[in-house]
Amino acid sequence: MIKKVFTSKTLEECLKLAASQLKVNKEKIKYEVIEEKHGLFKRKVTISVEVEEKLKENKNGSIKVQDGKIIVKNPKEGGREAYIKPCNQMKVLVDGVEIESKKEVFEDTTIELIFNENTAERRLNINISPDKMGVYVSVQYIPQNVYTIKDAEESAELIPEIKIKEQIFPKTYTVEEIKEQLNLSGVKFGILEDALKDLTELKDVDNLLIAKGEEAVDGIDDLMDLGFDLEDDKKLVEDKKGRIDYKSIGHVKTVKKGDVLAVRIEGREGKDGIDVKGGIKRHKTAKRIITEAGEGCELKDENTVIASREGKPSIKGNIVSVYEIHKVDNDVDIKTGNIDFVGDVVVYGNVKEGMEVKAGHDLIINKNVEHAKLYSRENMTVFGNVINSNLSAGGEDIAKLNKLKILDSLNAAVLELIGTVDHIKKFNLLGKAVQDGEIIKVLVENKFKFITPLCDDFIKKVSIDANNEEKRLASALRESLIGLAPLQIKDASELNILIKK
């Protein structure tokens, strides 16, 4: 009996290998499986073979791989030569010619294997977010693979199998190299120094945040904290039994002298941001409130408005006022006479035929109006019916429209005035010694005579309770265009400031 060990991927291949080397029919082979391994990527079967008949001397040639080298034995007389087959993982050259099918080889045959080797490389990709507030970097290190072939046992044929002998990695990026690439991409601000260290290690990195812009901080608007309810915030009154007085909405709430009516709560200034390319990200500017005390109020300090008398609180823009209230508990008729009051008027009854009610501010009628006349400079509310009566409200808004109409005319006139001065100077119509202010005074007194009446009309319409902006504008008109004021003007371009106002 002869025993010999054979190893291959499958039992069938082991038997074929034994039959080839022992020159016997595989059906006559007696064997025993002494090892069997089945892995995910690797399979191995080892058998021990017994042959009954006497083995003949193997005259055939053979080929094997040992320590990465191909070793060939020539066949003896009458034997067959060994073969090598091509492999798709490499080029196989026999005596300098690449083979496409199996090729016989001998001890003096030159066998050359050419591997598809790559070169080591490193890749750095910089991605800037659309809003330019973030920079993300990906790094990949690709090694050079140095190949050899796997060892193979002696057999009649060989298909070389490739394996990696060594991996040569590229040099890692330095902090200076990464910063240079960021600079070439236009990144100038917000580089995260700690994150750079992760890119200098020999490992792949995907979308690492490497630079971050500074977000803009929007300003917070000033707020006016009111110590009274606005008209729109009125609520219906409910008694102890849960009954609602639907006419209670007409009740006017009053404040007392010394009550705090409004407190300005200061907001916060904003701050511009900056993107990674150094561009400015503008912040939202906070709205500032200048607290102003109107009629019936005074400033306790720059942020606090208090009532200086008892009455009804009101706010327009940033101006807080307290208006006196005239109450008529019954009807407005021949007994009460017509009502004409500078503040708010509240009538809890009816307004009878032929009567008139005038309010310098708000007017509230809780019942009906019959063949009467009502007037209010501000809001008017009638909770009952209105029968064949004349109602006029919002007189203050009409006054504002009239003022705006005058200002439109003044604006056009001053623009034309500036153009005329420039024309006179260009053609030296009044001589070089004449100053702009003198030219303006002459023009206002002759060609632009209508400017002075317009100014006077606006100043008259600016009442005592006008806001500060109107008062400043009236003052600017006096100081620029009325009387001898134009003589103070050195250059006609100064009137552009008046146009802006």
Coordinates of C-alpha atoms in Angstrom, one line a residue:
M1 CA 0.0 0.0 0.0
I2 CA 1.1 3.5 -0.8
K3 CA -0.2 6.6 1.1
K4 CA 0.0 10.1 -0.1
V5 CA -1.6 13.4 1.0
F6 CA -3.3 15.7 -1.5
T7 CA -4.9 19.2 -0.9
S8 CA -7.1 21.3 -3.0
K9 CA -10.3 23.4 -2.9
T10 CA -12.7 20.5 -3.3
L11 CA -12.8 16.7 -2.9
E12 CA -13.2 16.3 -6.6
E13 CA -10.1 18.3 -7.4
C14 CA -8.2 16.3 -4.8
L15 CA -9.1 13.1 -6.5
K16 CA -8.3 14.4 -10.0
L17 CA -4.9 15.6 -8.6
A18 CA -4.2 12.1 -7.1
A19 CA -5.2 10.3 -10.3
S20 CA -3.0 12.5 -12.4
Q21 CA 0.1 12.1 -10.2
L22 CA -0.4 8.4 -9.3
K23 CA -1.4 7.5 -12.9
V24 CA -4.4 5.5 -11.7
N25 CA -8.2 5.7 -12.3
K26 CA -9.8 7.9 -9.6
E27 CA -12.5 5.2 -9.2
K28 CA -9.7 2.9 -7.9
I29 CA -8.4 5.4 -5.4
K30 CA -9.1 4.7 -1.7
Y31 CA -9.0 7.8 0.4
E32 CA -9.7 9.3 3.7
V33 CA -10.6 13.0 4.3
I34 CA -8.3 14.1 7.0
E35 CA -9.1 17.9 6.9
E36 CA -11.9 20.0 5.5
K37 CA -12.3 23.7 5.8
H38 CA -15.2 25.8 4.4
G39 CA -14.8 29.6 5.0
L40 CA -16.5 32.6 3.4
F41 CA -13.6 33.3 1.0
K42 CA -11.4 30.2 1.4
R43 CA -12.1 26.4 1.0
K44 CA -9.7 23.6 1.6
V45 CA -9.9 19.8 1.5
T46 CA -7.0 17.4 2.4
I47 CA -7.2 13.7 1.8
S48 CA -5.0 10.7 2.4
V49 CA -4.9 8.2 -0.5
E50 CA -4.2 4.5 -0.6
V51 CA -3.5 2.8 -3.9
E52 CA -3.7 -1.0 -4.2
E53 CA -1.7 -1.4 -7.4
K54 CA 2.0 -0.7 -7.6
L55 CA 2.7 2.9 -8.5
K56 CA 4.6 3.5 -11.7
E57 CA 7.4 6.0 -11.8
N58 CA 6.1 9.5 -12.7
K59 CA 7.8 10.5 -15.8
N60 CA 5.8 13.7 -16.4
G61 CA 7.1 17.2 -15.9
S62 CA 5.8 19.3 -13.0
I63 CA 5.4 23.0 -12.0
K64 CA 5.0 24.6 -8.5
V65 CA 5.4 27.9 -6.7
Q66 CA 7.6 28.0 -3.6
D67 CA 8.3 31.3 -1.8
G68 CA 6.9 33.3 -4.7
K69 CA 9.1 31.6 -7.3
I70 CA 8.0 29.3 -10.1
I71 CA 9.9 26.0 -10.2
V72 CA 9.6 23.7 -13.3
K73 CA 10.8 20.1 -13.7
N74 CA 11.3 18.6 -17.1
P75 CA 9.5 15.3 -18.0
K76 CA 11.5 12.1 -18.3
E77 CA 11.6 10.1 -21.5
G78 CA 8.1 9.3 -22.5
G79 CA 6.6 11.7 -20.1
R80 CA 4.4 14.8 -20.7
E81 CA 5.6 18.4 -20.2
A82 CA 4.2 20.7 -17.5
Y83 CA 1.9 23.7 -18.4
I84 CA 1.2 27.2 -17.2
K85 CA -2.1 28.9 -17.9
P86 CA -2.9 32.7 -18.2
C87 CA -4.4 34.6 -15.3
N88 CA -6.8 37.6 -15.5
Q89 CA -5.1 39.3 -12.5
M90 CA -1.7 39.6 -14.3
K91 CA 0.1 39.1 -17.6
V92 CA 1.9 35.8 -18.0
L93 CA 4.9 36.0 -20.5
V94 CA 6.6 32.8 -21.6
D95 CA 10.0 33.4 -23.3
G96 CA 8.9 37.1 -23.7
V97 CA 5.5 36.4 -25.3
E98 CA 2.2 36.9 -23.4
I99 CA 0.2 33.7 -23.5
E100 CA -3.6 33.6 -24.1
S101 CA -4.0 29.8 -23.4
K102 CA -2.1 27.2 -21.6
K103 CA 1.6 26.9 -22.6
E104 CA 4.1 24.1 -22.0
V105 CA 7.1 25.1 -19.9
F106 CA 10.5 23.5 -19.1
E107 CA 13.4 24.1 -16.7
D108 CA 15.0 26.5 -19.2
T109 CA 11.8 28.4 -20.0
T110 CA 11.8 32.1 -19.0
I111 CA 8.5 32.8 -17.2
E112 CA 7.7 36.4 -16.4
L113 CA 4.7 37.8 -14.5
I114 CA 3.6 41.4 -14.9
F115 CA 1.3 42.7 -12.3
N116 CA -1.1 45.6 -12.7
E117 CA 0.5 47.7 -10.0
N118 CA -0.7 51.2 -9.1
T119 CA 1.1 54.2 -7.7
A120 CA 0.5 55.6 -4.2
E121 CA -1.6 58.8 -4.2
R122 CA -3.5 61.1 -1.9
R123 CA -6.6 63.1 -2.7
L124 CA -8.0 66.2 -1.0
N125 CA -11.4 67.6 -1.9
I126 CA -12.6 71.0 -0.5
N127 CA -16.3 71.7 -0.5
I128 CA -17.6 75.2 0.4
S129 CA -21.3 75.4 1.4
P130 CA -23.6 77.6 -0.8
D131 CA -24.0 80.2 2.0
K132 CA -20.2 80.3 2.4
M133 CA -20.5 79.6 6.1
G134 CA -18.9 76.2 6.2
V135 CA -16.0 74.4 4.5
Y136 CA -15.9 70.6 4.4
V137 CA -12.8 68.5 3.5
S138 CA -12.5 64.9 2.4
V139 CA -9.1 63.2 2.3
Q140 CA -8.3 59.8 0.8
Y141 CA -4.9 58.0 1.0
I142 CA -4.5 55.3 -1.7
P143 CA -1.5 52.9 -1.1
Q144 CA 0.7 51.4 -3.8
N145 CA 0.2 47.6 -3.8
V146 CA 3.2 45.4 -4.4
Y147 CA 2.2 41.9 -5.6
T148 CA 3.6 38.4 -5.7
I149 CA 2.0 35.0 -6.3
K150 CA 0.7 32.5 -3.9
D151 CA 2.7 29.3 -3.3
A152 CA 1.2 26.2 -5.1
E153 CA 2.0 22.5 -4.7
E154 CA 3.7 20.6 -7.4
S155 CA 1.3 19.6 -10.3
A156 CA 1.2 19.2 -14.0
E157 CA -0.5 22.6 -14.5
L158 CA -0.3 26.0 -12.8
I159 CA -2.7 28.9 -12.8
P160 CA -0.8 31.6 -10.9
E161 CA -2.8 33.3 -8.1
I162 CA -2.0 36.9 -7.0
K163 CA -1.5 38.1 -3.5
I164 CA -0.4 41.5 -2.0
K165 CA 3.1 41.3 -0.7
E166 CA 3.4 44.9 0.6
Q167 CA 1.4 48.2 0.6
I168 CA 3.3 51.5 0.3
F169 CA 1.3 54.5 1.5
P170 CA 1.7 58.1 0.3
K171 CA 3.0 60.9 2.6
T172 CA 0.3 62.4 4.8
Y173 CA -0.8 66.0 4.3
T174 CA 0.8 68.6 6.5
V175 CA -1.1 71.5 8.2
E176 CA 0.8 73.9 5.9
E177 CA -0.2 72.0 2.8
I178 CA -3.9 72.0 3.8
K179 CA -3.9 75.7 4.6
E180 CA -2.3 76.4 1.2
Q181 CA -5.1 74.5 -0.5
L182 CA -7.7 76.4 1.6
N183 CA -6.1 79.6 0.6
L184 CA -6.2 78.7 -3.1
S185 CA -10.0 78.0 -2.6
G186 CA -10.4 81.5 -1.2
V187 CA -10.9 80.4 2.5
K188 CA -9.6 83.1 4.7
F189 CA -11.6 83.0 7.9
G190 CA -12.8 80.6 10.6
I191 CA -10.3 77.8 10.0
L192 CA -10.6 75.2 12.8
E193 CA -7.1 74.5 13.9
D194 CA -8.0 71.3 15.9
A195 CA -9.8 69.8 12.9
L196 CA -6.6 70.2 10.8
K197 CA -4.9 67.6 12.9
D198 CA -7.4 64.9 11.9
L199 CA -6.3 65.5 8.3
T200 CA -2.6 64.9 9.0
E201 CA -3.1 61.3 10.1
L202 CA -3.0 58.4 7.8
K203 CA -6.7 57.7 7.6
D204 CA -9.5 58.5 5.2
V205 CA -11.8 61.4 6.2
D206 CA -15.2 62.2 4.7
N207 CA -16.8 65.7 4.8
L208 CA -15.0 67.0 7.9
L209 CA -15.9 70.6 8.9
I210 CA -12.6 72.4 8.6
A211 CA -13.7 76.1 8.6
K212 CA -16.8 77.9 10.0
G213 CA -18.0 81.4 9.4
E214 CA -19.3 83.7 12.1
E215 CA -23.1 84.1 11.9
A216 CA -24.6 87.6 12.0
V217 CA -26.4 88.4 15.3
D218 CA -29.6 90.3 14.5
G219 CA -30.5 93.3 16.6
I220 CA -33.5 93.1 19.0
D221 CA -36.0 96.0 18.6
D222 CA -36.8 98.3 21.4
L223 CA -40.2 97.6 22.9
M224 CA -42.8 99.9 24.4
D225 CA -44.4 98.3 27.5
L226 CA -47.7 100.1 27.9
G227 CA -49.4 100.5 31.3
F228 CA -52.9 100.7 29.6
D229 CA -55.0 98.7 27.2
L230 CA -55.2 99.8 23.6
E231 CA -58.5 100.4 21.9
D232 CA -58.2 97.0 20.1
D233 CA -57.6 95.2 23.4
K234 CA -60.9 96.2 25.0
K235 CA -62.8 93.4 26.7
L236 CA -66.4 92.9 27.5
V237 CA -67.4 93.3 31.2
E238 CA -68.9 90.3 32.9
D239 CA -70.8 90.6 36.2
K240 CA -70.7 88.2 39.2
K241 CA -73.6 86.2 37.7
G242 CA -71.7 85.7 34.4
R243 CA -73.9 88.0 32.4
I244 CA -72.1 90.1 29.7
D245 CA -72.7 93.8 29.3
Y246 CA -72.3 94.1 25.5
K247 CA -72.3 97.9 25.7
S248 CA -69.5 97.9 28.2
I249 CA -67.0 98.0 25.3
G250 CA -68.0 101.7 24.9
H251 CA -66.7 102.4 28.4
V252 CA -63.6 104.6 28.4
K253 CA -60.8 103.6 30.8
T254 CA -59.1 106.5 32.5
V255 CA -55.7 106.9 34.1
K256 CA -54.8 109.1 37.1
K257 CA -52.1 111.8 37.4
G258 CA -48.7 110.1 38.1
D259 CA -49.6 106.7 36.6
V260 CA -46.9 105.1 34.5
L261 CA -48.2 104.9 31.0
A262 CA -45.2 103.5 29.0
V263 CA -41.7 102.2 29.6
R264 CA -39.2 101.7 26.8
I265 CA -37.5 98.4 27.1
E266 CA -34.2 98.7 25.3
G267 CA -33.4 96.1 22.8
R268 CA -29.9 94.9 21.7
E269 CA -27.5 96.0 19.1
G270 CA -26.8 93.4 16.4
K271 CA -23.4 92.3 15.0
D272 CA -22.3 91.6 11.5
G273 CA -21.1 88.1 10.7
I274 CA -18.4 87.0 8.3
D275 CA -18.2 84.1 5.9
V276 CA -15.3 81.8 5.3
K277 CA -14.2 83.9 2.4
G278 CA -14.1 87.0 4.5
G279 CA -17.4 88.4 3.2
I280 CA -19.5 90.5 5.5
K281 CA -22.9 89.0 6.5
R282 CA -25.1 91.9 7.4
H283 CA -27.2 91.8 10.5
K284 CA -30.7 93.0 10.9
T285 CA -30.6 96.5 12.5
A286 CA -32.6 96.9 15.7
K287 CA -35.4 99.5 15.6
R288 CA -34.8 102.2 18.2
I289 CA -37.7 104.0 19.9
I290 CA -37.5 107.6 21.1
T291 CA -40.0 107.9 23.9
E292 CA -42.0 111.1 23.6
A293 CA -44.5 112.6 26.0
G294 CA -47.5 114.2 24.3
E295 CA -50.4 116.2 25.6
G296 CA -51.2 115.4 29.3
C297 CA -48.0 113.5 29.8
E298 CA -44.4 114.1 30.9
L299 CA -41.1 112.2 30.9
K300 CA -40.1 110.7 34.3
D301 CA -36.8 109.8 32.7
E302 CA -35.7 109.1 29.1
N303 CA -37.5 105.7 29.1
T304 CA -40.6 106.3 31.2
V305 CA -43.8 108.3 30.4
I306 CA -46.2 109.2 33.2
A307 CA -49.6 111.0 33.1
S308 CA -49.6 114.6 34.2
R309 CA -53.4 114.7 34.4
E310 CA -56.4 112.4 34.7
G311 CA -57.9 111.2 31.4
K312 CA -57.9 108.7 28.6
P313 CA -54.4 107.4 27.5
S314 CA -53.5 107.1 23.8
I315 CA -50.5 106.3 21.8
K316 CA -49.6 107.3 18.2
G317 CA -46.3 106.2 17.0
N318 CA -44.1 106.6 20.0
I319 CA -46.0 109.6 21.4
V320 CA -48.0 108.8 24.5
S321 CA -50.8 111.3 25.4
V322 CA -53.6 111.6 27.9
Y323 CA -56.8 113.3 26.7
E324 CA -59.4 114.8 29.0
I325 CA -62.8 113.1 28.8
H326 CA -66.2 114.8 28.8
K327 CA -68.9 112.5 29.8
V328 CA -72.6 113.0 29.0
D329 CA -74.6 110.6 31.2
N330 CA -77.9 111.1 29.3
D331 CA -79.0 112.3 25.9
V332 CA -77.5 115.3 24.0
D333 CA -80.5 117.5 23.6
I334 CA -81.8 121.0 24.1
K335 CA -81.1 120.6 27.9
T336 CA -77.4 119.9 27.4
G337 CA -76.9 122.0 24.4
N338 CA -74.3 121.3 21.7
I339 CA -71.1 119.6 22.9
D340 CA -67.7 121.1 21.7
F341 CA -64.8 119.6 23.7
V342 CA -61.0 119.5 23.0
G343 CA -60.5 116.0 24.3
D344 CA -62.6 112.7 24.2
V345 CA -66.4 112.9 24.4
V346 CA -68.5 109.9 25.7
V347 CA -72.2 110.1 25.3
Y348 CA -74.1 107.4 27.2
G349 CA -77.5 108.3 25.7
N350 CA -78.7 109.5 22.3
V351 CA -77.8 112.5 20.2
K352 CA -81.2 114.1 19.4
E353 CA -82.4 116.0 16.3
G354 CA -80.6 119.2 15.4
M355 CA -77.8 118.7 18.0
E356 CA -74.0 118.9 17.3
V357 CA -71.2 117.1 19.1
K358 CA -67.6 118.0 18.4
A359 CA -64.6 116.1 19.9
G360 CA -61.0 117.2 19.7
H361 CA -60.0 113.5 20.0
D362 CA -62.2 110.4 20.1
L363 CA -66.0 110.4 20.1
I364 CA -68.1 107.6 21.5
I365 CA -72.0 107.5 21.2
N366 CA -73.5 104.6 23.1
K367 CA -77.0 104.9 21.6
N368 CA -78.6 106.4 18.5
V369 CA -77.9 109.5 16.4
E370 CA -81.0 111.2 14.9
H371 CA -80.8 114.1 12.4
A372 CA -77.6 115.4 14.1
K373 CA -74.0 116.4 13.3
L374 CA -71.0 114.6 14.7
Y375 CA -67.3 115.5 14.3
S376 CA -64.1 114.0 15.8
R377 CA -60.5 114.6 15.0
E378 CA -59.7 111.0 15.6
N379 CA -61.9 107.9 16.0
M380 CA -65.7 107.9 16.1
T381 CA -67.8 105.0 17.4
V382 CA -71.6 104.8 17.4
F383 CA -73.1 101.7 19.0
G384 CA -76.7 102.5 18.0
N385 CA -78.4 103.5 14.7
V386 CA -77.5 106.6 12.7
I387 CA -80.5 108.3 11.0
N388 CA -80.1 111.1 8.5
S389 CA -77.0 112.5 10.2
N390 CA -73.7 114.0 9.2
L391 CA -70.6 112.2 10.6
S392 CA -67.1 113.4 10.1
A393 CA -64.1 111.6 11.6
G394 CA -60.3 111.5 11.2
G395 CA -59.8 115.2 10.9
E396 CA -56.2 114.9 12.1
D397 CA -55.4 112.6 9.2
I398 CA -56.9 115.1 6.7
A399 CA -54.7 117.8 8.3
K400 CA -51.7 115.5 7.8
L401 CA -52.6 115.0 4.1
N402 CA -52.8 118.8 3.7
K403 CA -49.3 119.1 5.2
L404 CA -48.0 116.4 2.9
K405 CA -49.4 118.2 -0.1
I406 CA -47.6 121.4 0.9
L407 CA -44.4 119.5 1.4
D408 CA -44.7 117.9 -2.1
S409 CA -45.0 121.4 -3.6
L410 CA -42.0 122.7 -1.6
N411 CA -39.9 119.7 -2.5
A412 CA -40.4 120.3 -6.3
A413 CA -39.9 124.1 -5.8
V414 CA -36.6 123.7 -3.9
L415 CA -35.3 121.2 -6.5
E416 CA -36.1 123.8 -9.3
L417 CA -34.5 126.5 -7.2
I418 CA -31.2 124.6 -6.9
G419 CA -31.2 124.0 -10.6
T420 CA -31.8 127.7 -11.3
V421 CA -28.9 128.7 -9.0
D422 CA -26.6 126.3 -10.8
H423 CA -27.6 127.7 -14.2
I424 CA -27.0 131.3 -13.0
K425 CA -23.5 130.4 -11.7
K426 CA -22.7 128.4 -14.9
F427 CA -23.3 131.4 -17.2
N428 CA -22.2 134.0 -14.6
L429 CA -25.4 135.9 -15.0
L430 CA -25.1 137.9 -11.8
G431 CA -21.3 138.1 -11.6
K432 CA -18.7 136.0 -9.8
A433 CA -18.8 138.1 -6.6
V434 CA -22.4 137.1 -5.8
Q435 CA -22.8 134.4 -3.1
D436 CA -25.2 131.5 -3.5
G437 CA -27.3 132.8 -0.5
E438 CA -27.8 136.1 -2.2
I439 CA -28.9 134.4 -5.5
I440 CA -31.3 132.2 -3.5
K441 CA -32.8 135.3 -1.7
V442 CA -33.3 137.2 -5.0
L443 CA -34.9 134.1 -6.7
V444 CA -37.3 133.5 -3.7
E445 CA -38.4 137.2 -3.8
N446 CA -38.9 137.2 -7.6
K447 CA -39.2 134.0 -9.6
F448 CA -40.1 131.7 -6.7
K449 CA -42.5 134.0 -4.8
F450 CA -44.8 131.1 -4.0
I451 CA -42.2 129.4 -1.8
T452 CA -42.7 131.8 1.1
P453 CA -46.5 131.4 1.3
L454 CA -46.0 127.6 1.2
C455 CA -43.6 127.8 4.1
D456 CA -45.9 130.0 6.1
D457 CA -48.9 127.7 5.4
F458 CA -47.0 124.6 6.6
I459 CA -45.7 126.4 9.7
K460 CA -49.3 127.5 10.6
K461 CA -50.6 124.0 10.1
V462 CA -48.0 122.6 12.6
S463 CA -50.0 122.9 15.7
I464 CA -48.8 123.0 19.3
D465 CA -49.2 119.3 19.7
A466 CA -47.4 118.4 16.5
N467 CA -44.7 115.7 16.7
N468 CA -41.0 116.6 17.0
E469 CA -40.3 115.7 13.4
E470 CA -42.9 118.3 12.1
K471 CA -41.5 120.9 14.5
R472 CA -37.9 120.3 13.4
L473 CA -39.1 120.6 9.7
A474 CA -40.9 123.9 10.4
S475 CA -37.8 125.2 12.1
A476 CA -35.6 124.2 9.1
L477 CA -37.9 126.1 6.7
R478 CA -37.6 129.2 8.8
E479 CA -33.8 129.0 8.9
S480 CA -33.4 128.3 5.2
L481 CA -36.1 130.1 3.1
I482 CA -37.9 132.8 5.0
G483 CA -36.9 136.4 5.2
L484 CA -33.1 137.0 5.4
A485 CA -32.4 133.3 6.2
P486 CA -31.2 132.5 2.6
L487 CA -28.2 134.8 3.1
Q488 CA -26.8 132.3 5.6
I489 CA -26.5 129.7 2.8
K490 CA -22.9 129.4 1.5
D491 CA -23.6 126.8 -1.2
A492 CA -26.9 125.9 -2.9
S493 CA -26.2 122.2 -2.3
E494 CA -27.0 122.8 1.4
L495 CA -30.7 122.8 0.3
N496 CA -30.4 119.1 -0.4
I497 CA -30.4 118.6 3.3
L498 CA -33.7 120.4 3.5
I499 CA -35.1 118.2 0.7
K500 CA -34.1 115.0 2.6
K501 CA -36.0 116.4 5.7

